[in-house]
Amino acid sequence: MERAYHLWNPFTDLEEFLPYKDVGPMTIVRGEGPFVYNEAGKKFINASGSLWNVAVGHGREELADIAFEQMKKLCYSSCFRQTHPKACELADCLCALTGNYYDKVYLGSNGSEAVETALKLTRQFFRQSKAEEKRGKYKILSFKGCYHGVSYGAIGLSGDEINEKLYAPLPGGLLQVEPPYSYHGAYGTKNQAECELKCLEEIQRVIEREGPDTMAAFIAEPVMGERGIITISDSFFDTLMELLDRYDMLMIADEVTTGFGRTGELFATDRWRKRPDILCLGKGISSGYLPVSAVLATKEVYENFKGEDHYFQHGSTSSGNPVCSAVALGNIDIILRENLVENSRKTGEYLMGKIRSLMEERPVLGEVRGRGLMIGMELVKDRVSREPLSESEMFEIVADCASLGVIVYYNRNVIALFPPLIITKDIADHIYSALKTALDTGQKEEILKRRGY
């Protein structure tokens, strides 16, 4: 008799998933360093980073010991009108990592909560501004197709038609502009520098059209992950922040994915001329060992929360959980102690270079882009039209990678790599080898080669 399956998996078509549940890497039972294992004992390189989370790799006994000791000492204590040492230590640590540019830290459980916190923080910041003319600023701009989480406010930021269809009406005051994604000719150009300039012009037009006295903030991922590992220049964000300053708007950087070494910098925003006003962190903060996120805000932002009844009217039960905080501190220590940020930069450059070299013999590779160990490969039917591969074609390639012992992430026609930051060049070579084989799509490749693409 077949056993009933009661788990309702996120973002999963269960009718499609269940027949394959026991095949390949669909059911993972163990992890060790950069590898994971299925029930049959087959080993896979965890090149998806277990949903982009596991920066320091699986099986770190040090982190298990930290959690165990903290559970024995204090398993839970609220941060509502009280505190405890581990939450304070984590807040101190996060501020110190930015040279104390930030002054206050809200701790949460996941990236969606971090973004939701930042949205509420922004609106309350302006609502109780000392300058009366700024109290009507509430609209928040973002890139169309961005991914900032699954909470109600977060999905409203994306402008995604599916979200609109399923969950409308979405929260008001959330506006989008097309990102500077030149590969597919955004803003009528395939030149990235020109595309970024036109995007900045469009942002200014939207601010003027909506009324600067209503515009509160812009939120962006330094590298757009779910949209397809879209890289945007640091100079774009430098100019954007100058523009926002002129209109008294805040900059919110969502580094839930890019933070803690993923892009080859501790934070991707370290490369910007000026840090954002609000910084959202998650994923790599604890390497997925326990659910942790954080929102960092400057002294200037906190000023508007001083005074009678001006305190931040927000919180969650698990905010600052002592066990989660302790594990996050241990995880950050590993990242710094083992120089994993530098390893991400060097190994990422090495792996991306090898994959780019494949473009000469694999016409299906339309573009390879990314930073550090955040790498995207856009797969196309030909490089002239840049027509995306179909869902079924993408699935076949991803399944081939799995059969070759490498788990990758994919969305639409982009394969993405987010391996643990501990990977070596040897493991990078294995990832490259699997991709080289999986991307050899047989007759279709031969046809494309004959056409000269």
Coordinates of C-alpha atoms in Angstrom, one line a residue:
M1 CA 0.0 0.0 0.0
E2 CA 1.4 3.4 -1.0
R3 CA 2.2 5.6 1.9
A4 CA 0.3 8.9 2.0
Y5 CA 2.3 12.1 1.4
H6 CA 1.2 15.0 3.7
L7 CA 3.9 17.6 3.2
W8 CA 2.8 20.6 1.1
N9 CA 6.1 21.6 -0.6
P10 CA 6.7 25.3 -1.4
F11 CA 6.6 26.3 -5.1
T12 CA 6.0 22.7 -6.1
D13 CA 3.4 21.1 -8.3
L14 CA 2.8 18.0 -6.2
E15 CA 1.2 16.0 -8.9
E16 CA 4.3 16.4 -11.0
F17 CA 6.7 16.0 -8.2
L18 CA 5.5 12.9 -6.4
P19 CA 6.1 10.4 -9.2
Y20 CA 9.8 11.5 -9.1
K21 CA 10.2 11.9 -5.3
D22 CA 12.5 8.9 -5.0
V23 CA 14.5 9.6 -8.1
G24 CA 17.9 11.2 -8.1
P25 CA 18.3 14.2 -5.8
M26 CA 14.6 14.7 -5.1
T27 CA 14.9 13.4 -1.6
I28 CA 18.1 14.4 0.2
V29 CA 18.9 12.7 3.5
R30 CA 22.4 13.8 4.4
G31 CA 24.9 16.6 3.7
E32 CA 28.7 16.8 4.1
G33 CA 30.7 19.9 3.2
P34 CA 29.8 20.8 -0.4
F35 CA 28.0 17.5 -1.0
V36 CA 24.6 16.1 -0.4
Y37 CA 23.3 12.5 -0.6
N38 CA 20.1 10.8 -1.5
E39 CA 18.4 7.8 0.1
A40 CA 20.4 5.4 -2.2
G41 CA 23.6 7.0 -1.0
K42 CA 24.4 8.7 -4.3
K43 CA 26.6 11.8 -3.8
F44 CA 25.9 15.1 -5.5
I45 CA 27.8 18.4 -5.6
N46 CA 25.5 20.9 -4.0
A47 CA 26.0 23.5 -6.7
S48 CA 22.6 25.1 -5.9
G49 CA 23.8 25.7 -2.3
S50 CA 20.5 24.2 -1.0
L51 CA 18.4 27.0 -2.2
W52 CA 21.4 29.4 -2.1
N53 CA 21.8 29.0 1.7
V54 CA 24.7 26.9 2.7
A55 CA 27.7 29.1 2.5
V56 CA 30.0 27.1 4.9
G57 CA 28.9 23.7 3.8
H58 CA 27.0 20.9 5.5
G59 CA 27.9 19.1 8.7
R60 CA 29.7 21.7 10.6
E61 CA 29.9 20.2 14.1
E62 CA 31.1 23.5 15.5
L63 CA 27.7 25.0 14.7
A64 CA 25.8 22.0 16.0
D65 CA 27.7 22.3 19.3
I66 CA 27.0 26.1 19.5
A67 CA 23.3 25.4 19.1
F68 CA 23.3 22.6 21.7
E69 CA 25.2 24.7 24.3
Q70 CA 22.9 27.7 23.7
M71 CA 19.8 25.5 24.0
K72 CA 20.9 24.2 27.3
K73 CA 21.6 27.7 28.6
L74 CA 18.7 29.7 27.1
C75 CA 16.6 28.2 24.3
Y76 CA 14.3 31.2 23.9
S77 CA 13.9 34.7 25.2
S78 CA 11.9 37.4 23.7
C79 CA 13.3 40.8 22.6
F80 CA 10.0 42.5 23.3
R81 CA 10.9 45.1 25.9
Q82 CA 13.8 42.9 27.1
T83 CA 16.9 41.4 25.7
H84 CA 19.6 38.7 26.0
P85 CA 23.3 38.6 25.2
K86 CA 23.3 36.7 21.9
A87 CA 21.0 39.0 20.1
C88 CA 23.1 42.0 21.3
E89 CA 26.3 40.2 20.2
L90 CA 24.9 39.5 16.7
A91 CA 23.7 43.1 16.3
D92 CA 27.1 44.4 17.5
C93 CA 28.9 42.0 15.0
L94 CA 26.8 43.1 12.0
C95 CA 27.3 46.8 12.7
A96 CA 31.0 46.2 13.1
L97 CA 31.2 44.4 9.8
T98 CA 30.2 47.6 8.1
G99 CA 32.6 49.8 10.1
N100 CA 29.6 50.8 12.3
Y101 CA 28.0 52.6 9.3
Y102 CA 24.8 51.1 10.6
D103 CA 23.6 51.7 14.2
K104 CA 20.5 49.6 14.7
V105 CA 19.7 45.9 13.7
Y106 CA 16.3 44.2 13.6
L107 CA 16.7 40.4 13.7
G108 CA 14.2 38.1 12.0
S109 CA 13.8 34.6 10.6
N110 CA 14.0 34.9 6.8
G111 CA 14.5 37.1 3.9
S112 CA 10.8 37.8 3.3
E113 CA 10.5 39.1 6.9
A114 CA 13.6 41.2 6.4
V115 CA 12.1 42.9 3.3
E116 CA 8.7 43.3 5.0
T117 CA 10.4 44.9 7.9
A118 CA 12.3 47.3 5.6
L119 CA 9.0 48.4 3.9
K120 CA 7.3 49.1 7.2
L121 CA 10.4 50.8 8.5
T122 CA 10.5 53.1 5.5
R123 CA 6.9 54.1 5.7
Q124 CA 6.9 54.7 9.4
F125 CA 10.2 56.7 9.0
F126 CA 8.5 59.2 6.7
R127 CA 5.1 59.2 8.4
Q128 CA 6.7 60.6 11.6
S129 CA 9.3 62.7 10.0
K130 CA 10.2 66.0 11.8
A131 CA 9.7 67.7 8.5
E132 CA 6.0 67.9 7.9
E133 CA 6.4 68.1 4.1
K134 CA 8.0 64.6 4.0
R135 CA 5.2 62.8 5.9
G136 CA 3.3 62.0 2.7
K137 CA 6.2 60.0 1.2
Y138 CA 5.1 56.3 1.0
K139 CA 5.7 55.0 -2.6
I140 CA 8.5 52.5 -3.1
L141 CA 10.1 51.8 -6.4
S142 CA 11.7 48.5 -7.5
F143 CA 12.7 46.6 -10.6
K144 CA 10.0 44.7 -12.4
G145 CA 10.6 41.0 -12.1
C146 CA 12.7 41.4 -8.9
Y147 CA 12.5 38.8 -6.1
H148 CA 12.3 40.1 -2.6
G149 CA 10.4 37.2 -0.9
V150 CA 6.9 35.8 -0.6
S151 CA 5.2 38.0 1.9
Y152 CA 2.4 40.2 0.8
G153 CA 4.5 43.4 0.5
A154 CA 7.4 41.6 -1.0
I155 CA 5.4 40.1 -3.9
G156 CA 3.9 43.5 -4.5
L157 CA 7.4 44.8 -5.3
S158 CA 7.9 42.4 -8.3
G159 CA 5.1 43.5 -10.6
D160 CA 4.8 39.8 -11.5
E161 CA 1.6 39.0 -13.4
I162 CA 1.1 35.6 -11.7
N163 CA 1.1 37.3 -8.3
E164 CA -1.3 39.9 -9.6
K165 CA -3.6 37.2 -11.0
L166 CA -3.6 35.0 -7.8
Y167 CA -3.4 37.5 -5.0
A168 CA -4.7 40.9 -6.1
P169 CA -5.4 43.4 -4.9
L170 CA -1.8 43.8 -3.9
P171 CA -0.6 46.6 -1.6
G172 CA -0.7 50.0 -3.1
G173 CA 2.1 52.5 -3.5
L174 CA 4.6 49.9 -4.9
L175 CA 5.9 50.9 -8.4
Q176 CA 8.2 49.2 -10.9
V177 CA 10.6 50.1 -13.6
E178 CA 12.3 47.7 -16.0
P179 CA 15.8 46.7 -14.8
P180 CA 18.8 47.5 -17.1
Y181 CA 18.8 44.0 -18.6
S182 CA 20.5 44.8 -21.9
Y183 CA 20.9 41.1 -23.1
H184 CA 17.2 41.2 -24.2
G185 CA 17.2 44.8 -25.3
A186 CA 15.7 46.6 -22.3
Y187 CA 15.2 50.3 -23.1
G188 CA 15.8 49.6 -26.8
T189 CA 19.5 48.8 -26.5
K190 CA 21.8 45.9 -26.1
N191 CA 24.6 48.1 -24.8
Q192 CA 24.7 47.7 -21.0
A193 CA 26.1 51.2 -20.2
E194 CA 23.5 52.8 -22.4
C195 CA 20.8 50.6 -20.9
E196 CA 21.8 51.6 -17.4
L197 CA 21.7 55.3 -18.3
K198 CA 18.2 55.0 -19.8
C199 CA 17.0 53.1 -16.8
L200 CA 18.2 56.0 -14.5
E201 CA 16.4 58.4 -16.7
E202 CA 13.2 56.3 -16.5
I203 CA 13.5 56.2 -12.7
Q204 CA 13.7 60.0 -12.6
R205 CA 10.7 60.3 -14.9
V206 CA 8.7 58.0 -12.6
I207 CA 9.6 60.0 -9.5
E208 CA 8.6 63.3 -11.3
R209 CA 5.4 61.8 -12.6
E210 CA 4.3 60.4 -9.3
G211 CA 5.4 63.5 -7.4
P212 CA 8.6 63.6 -5.3
D213 CA 6.6 64.5 -2.2
T214 CA 5.1 60.9 -2.4
M215 CA 8.2 58.9 -3.2
A216 CA 9.9 57.2 -0.2
A217 CA 12.5 54.7 -1.4
F218 CA 14.0 52.4 -4.0
I219 CA 14.7 48.7 -3.2
A220 CA 17.0 46.5 -5.3
E221 CA 19.1 43.4 -5.2
P222 CA 22.7 44.3 -6.1
V223 CA 22.6 41.3 -8.4
M224 CA 19.1 40.2 -9.4
G225 CA 19.0 36.5 -8.5
E226 CA 15.7 35.0 -9.4
R227 CA 15.3 37.2 -12.5
G228 CA 18.4 35.5 -14.0
I229 CA 21.6 36.6 -12.2
I230 CA 21.4 40.0 -13.8
T231 CA 24.5 42.0 -12.9
I232 CA 24.2 45.8 -12.7
S233 CA 27.3 48.0 -12.4
D234 CA 28.3 49.6 -9.2
S235 CA 28.4 53.0 -10.9
F236 CA 24.7 52.6 -11.7
F237 CA 23.9 52.3 -8.0
D238 CA 26.3 55.2 -7.2
T239 CA 24.4 57.4 -9.6
L240 CA 21.0 56.0 -8.4
M241 CA 21.8 56.9 -4.8
E242 CA 22.8 60.4 -5.8
L243 CA 19.4 60.7 -7.5
L244 CA 17.6 59.4 -4.5
D245 CA 19.4 61.9 -2.2
R246 CA 18.2 64.8 -4.4
Y247 CA 14.6 63.6 -3.9
D248 CA 15.0 62.8 -0.2
M249 CA 14.4 59.1 -0.8
L250 CA 15.9 56.1 1.0
M251 CA 17.9 53.3 -0.7
I252 CA 17.1 49.8 0.5
A253 CA 19.6 47.1 -0.6
D254 CA 18.3 43.5 -0.5
E255 CA 21.4 41.4 0.2
V256 CA 19.6 38.4 1.4
T257 CA 21.2 36.4 -1.4
T258 CA 24.4 38.4 -2.2
G259 CA 25.5 39.0 1.4
F260 CA 28.3 37.2 3.4
G261 CA 30.7 36.5 0.5
R262 CA 28.4 35.2 -2.2
T263 CA 29.6 37.7 -4.8
G264 CA 33.3 37.7 -3.7
E265 CA 32.8 40.7 -1.3
L266 CA 31.5 40.4 2.2
F267 CA 28.6 42.5 1.0
A268 CA 28.0 43.4 -2.6
T269 CA 27.3 47.0 -1.4
D270 CA 30.9 47.2 -0.1
R271 CA 31.7 48.2 -3.7
W272 CA 29.3 51.1 -3.8
R273 CA 30.6 54.6 -3.1
K274 CA 28.1 55.0 -0.3
R275 CA 26.3 52.4 1.6
P276 CA 22.5 52.1 1.4
D277 CA 20.3 53.6 4.2
I278 CA 18.7 50.2 4.9
L279 CA 20.4 46.8 4.4
C280 CA 18.5 43.4 4.3
L281 CA 20.4 40.2 5.1
G282 CA 19.6 36.5 5.3
K283 CA 20.6 33.1 3.9
G284 CA 24.4 33.2 4.3
I285 CA 24.1 34.9 7.7
S286 CA 23.6 31.4 9.2
S287 CA 24.2 29.2 6.1
G288 CA 20.7 27.7 6.6
Y289 CA 21.7 26.0 9.9
L290 CA 18.9 27.9 11.6
P291 CA 16.5 30.6 10.2
V292 CA 18.0 34.1 10.7
S293 CA 17.7 37.4 8.9
A294 CA 18.6 41.0 9.7
V295 CA 17.7 44.5 8.8
L296 CA 20.4 47.2 9.4
A297 CA 19.6 50.9 9.6
T298 CA 21.7 54.0 10.0
K299 CA 21.6 56.5 12.9
E300 CA 19.9 59.0 10.5
V301 CA 17.1 56.5 9.9
Y302 CA 16.8 55.8 13.6
E303 CA 16.4 59.5 14.5
N304 CA 12.8 59.5 13.3
F305 CA 12.0 56.7 15.7
K306 CA 12.9 58.7 18.8
G307 CA 10.3 60.4 20.9
E308 CA 7.0 59.5 22.5
D309 CA 5.1 56.8 20.5
H310 CA 7.6 56.9 17.7
Y311 CA 9.2 53.5 18.4
F312 CA 9.1 51.0 15.6
Q313 CA 5.7 49.3 15.7
H314 CA 6.9 46.0 14.4
G315 CA 8.1 42.6 15.7
S316 CA 7.9 38.8 15.5
T317 CA 8.0 36.0 18.0
S318 CA 11.4 34.7 16.8
S319 CA 13.1 38.1 16.5
G320 CA 16.5 37.7 18.0
N321 CA 16.0 34.0 19.0
P322 CA 19.1 33.2 21.2
V323 CA 19.9 29.9 19.5
C324 CA 19.6 31.3 16.0
S325 CA 21.7 34.3 17.0
A326 CA 24.4 32.1 18.5
V327 CA 24.6 30.0 15.4
A328 CA 24.7 33.0 13.1
L329 CA 27.7 34.4 15.1
G330 CA 29.5 31.0 14.8
N331 CA 28.7 30.9 11.0
I332 CA 30.0 34.4 10.4
D333 CA 33.2 33.5 12.4
I334 CA 33.8 30.6 10.1
I335 CA 33.3 32.7 7.0
L336 CA 35.8 35.3 8.2
R337 CA 38.3 32.8 9.8
E338 CA 38.5 30.6 6.7
N339 CA 38.7 33.5 4.2
L340 CA 35.6 32.2 2.4
V341 CA 34.9 35.6 0.9
E342 CA 38.3 35.5 -0.9
N343 CA 37.7 31.9 -1.9
S344 CA 34.3 32.9 -3.4
R345 CA 36.0 35.6 -5.4
K346 CA 38.9 33.5 -6.7
T347 CA 37.1 30.2 -7.3
G348 CA 34.1 32.0 -8.8
E349 CA 36.4 33.8 -11.3
Y350 CA 38.0 30.4 -12.1
L351 CA 34.7 28.6 -12.6
M352 CA 33.1 31.4 -14.6
G353 CA 36.1 31.6 -16.8
K354 CA 35.9 27.9 -17.6
I355 CA 32.2 28.1 -18.3
R356 CA 32.7 31.1 -20.6
S357 CA 35.3 29.1 -22.5
L358 CA 32.5 26.6 -23.3
M359 CA 30.7 29.3 -25.3
E360 CA 32.9 28.6 -28.3
E361 CA 31.7 25.0 -28.6
R362 CA 28.2 25.2 -26.9
P363 CA 26.1 27.7 -28.9
V364 CA 23.2 27.0 -26.5
L365 CA 25.1 29.2 -24.0
G366 CA 23.8 32.7 -24.8
E367 CA 25.5 34.5 -22.0
V368 CA 27.4 33.7 -18.8
R369 CA 27.3 36.3 -16.1
G370 CA 27.6 36.8 -12.3
R371 CA 30.0 37.6 -9.5
G372 CA 31.9 35.4 -7.2
L373 CA 30.1 32.1 -6.7
M374 CA 26.8 33.5 -8.0
I375 CA 26.9 32.4 -11.7
G376 CA 24.1 32.4 -14.3
M377 CA 24.0 30.8 -17.7
E378 CA 21.3 32.0 -20.1
L379 CA 20.4 29.2 -22.5
V380 CA 19.1 30.1 -26.0
K381 CA 18.0 28.4 -29.2
D382 CA 20.4 30.6 -31.1
R383 CA 22.5 33.6 -30.3
V384 CA 21.0 35.8 -33.0
S385 CA 17.4 35.8 -31.9
R386 CA 18.3 35.0 -28.3
E387 CA 15.1 32.9 -28.1
P388 CA 15.0 31.1 -24.7
L389 CA 15.1 27.4 -24.4
S390 CA 11.8 25.8 -23.5
E391 CA 10.9 24.5 -20.1
S392 CA 11.2 20.9 -21.3
E393 CA 14.6 21.5 -22.8
M394 CA 15.8 23.2 -19.6
F395 CA 14.5 20.3 -17.5
E396 CA 16.4 17.8 -19.7
I397 CA 19.7 19.7 -19.2
V398 CA 19.2 20.1 -15.4
A399 CA 18.3 16.4 -15.2
D400 CA 21.5 15.5 -17.1
C401 CA 23.5 17.5 -14.6
A402 CA 21.9 15.6 -11.7
S403 CA 22.6 12.3 -13.4
L404 CA 26.2 13.4 -13.6
G405 CA 26.3 14.2 -9.8
V406 CA 25.7 18.0 -9.8
I407 CA 22.6 19.7 -8.5
V408 CA 22.0 23.1 -10.2
Y409 CA 19.2 25.7 -9.8
Y410 CA 17.2 26.9 -12.8
N411 CA 14.5 29.3 -13.5
R412 CA 13.0 29.9 -16.9
N413 CA 15.9 29.6 -19.3
V414 CA 18.7 30.4 -16.8
I415 CA 20.8 27.8 -15.0
A416 CA 22.3 29.3 -11.8
L417 CA 25.1 28.1 -9.6
F418 CA 25.3 29.0 -5.9
P419 CA 27.7 26.4 -4.5
P420 CA 29.0 26.6 -0.9
L421 CA 31.8 29.1 -0.5
I422 CA 34.1 26.3 0.6
I423 CA 34.4 24.7 -2.9
T424 CA 37.9 24.0 -4.3
K425 CA 39.1 24.3 -7.9
D426 CA 38.8 20.5 -8.1
I427 CA 35.1 20.7 -7.3
A428 CA 34.7 23.6 -9.7
D429 CA 36.3 21.4 -12.4
H430 CA 33.7 18.7 -11.7
I431 CA 30.8 21.2 -12.0
Y432 CA 32.3 22.4 -15.3
S433 CA 32.7 18.9 -16.6
A434 CA 29.1 18.0 -15.8
L435 CA 27.8 21.2 -17.5
K436 CA 30.0 20.6 -20.6
T437 CA 28.4 17.2 -21.0
A438 CA 24.8 18.3 -20.1
L439 CA 25.0 21.2 -22.5
D440 CA 25.9 19.0 -25.4
T441 CA 22.4 18.7 -26.7
G442 CA 23.1 16.5 -29.6
Q443 CA 21.5 17.0 -33.0
K444 CA 20.3 20.5 -32.1
E445 CA 23.8 21.6 -31.3
E446 CA 25.1 20.2 -34.7
I447 CA 22.4 22.1 -36.6
L448 CA 23.3 25.3 -34.8
K449 CA 27.0 24.8 -35.5
R450 CA 26.3 24.3 -39.2
R451 CA 24.3 27.6 -39.2
G452 CA 27.4 29.3 -37.8
Y453 CA 25.8 30.4 -34.5

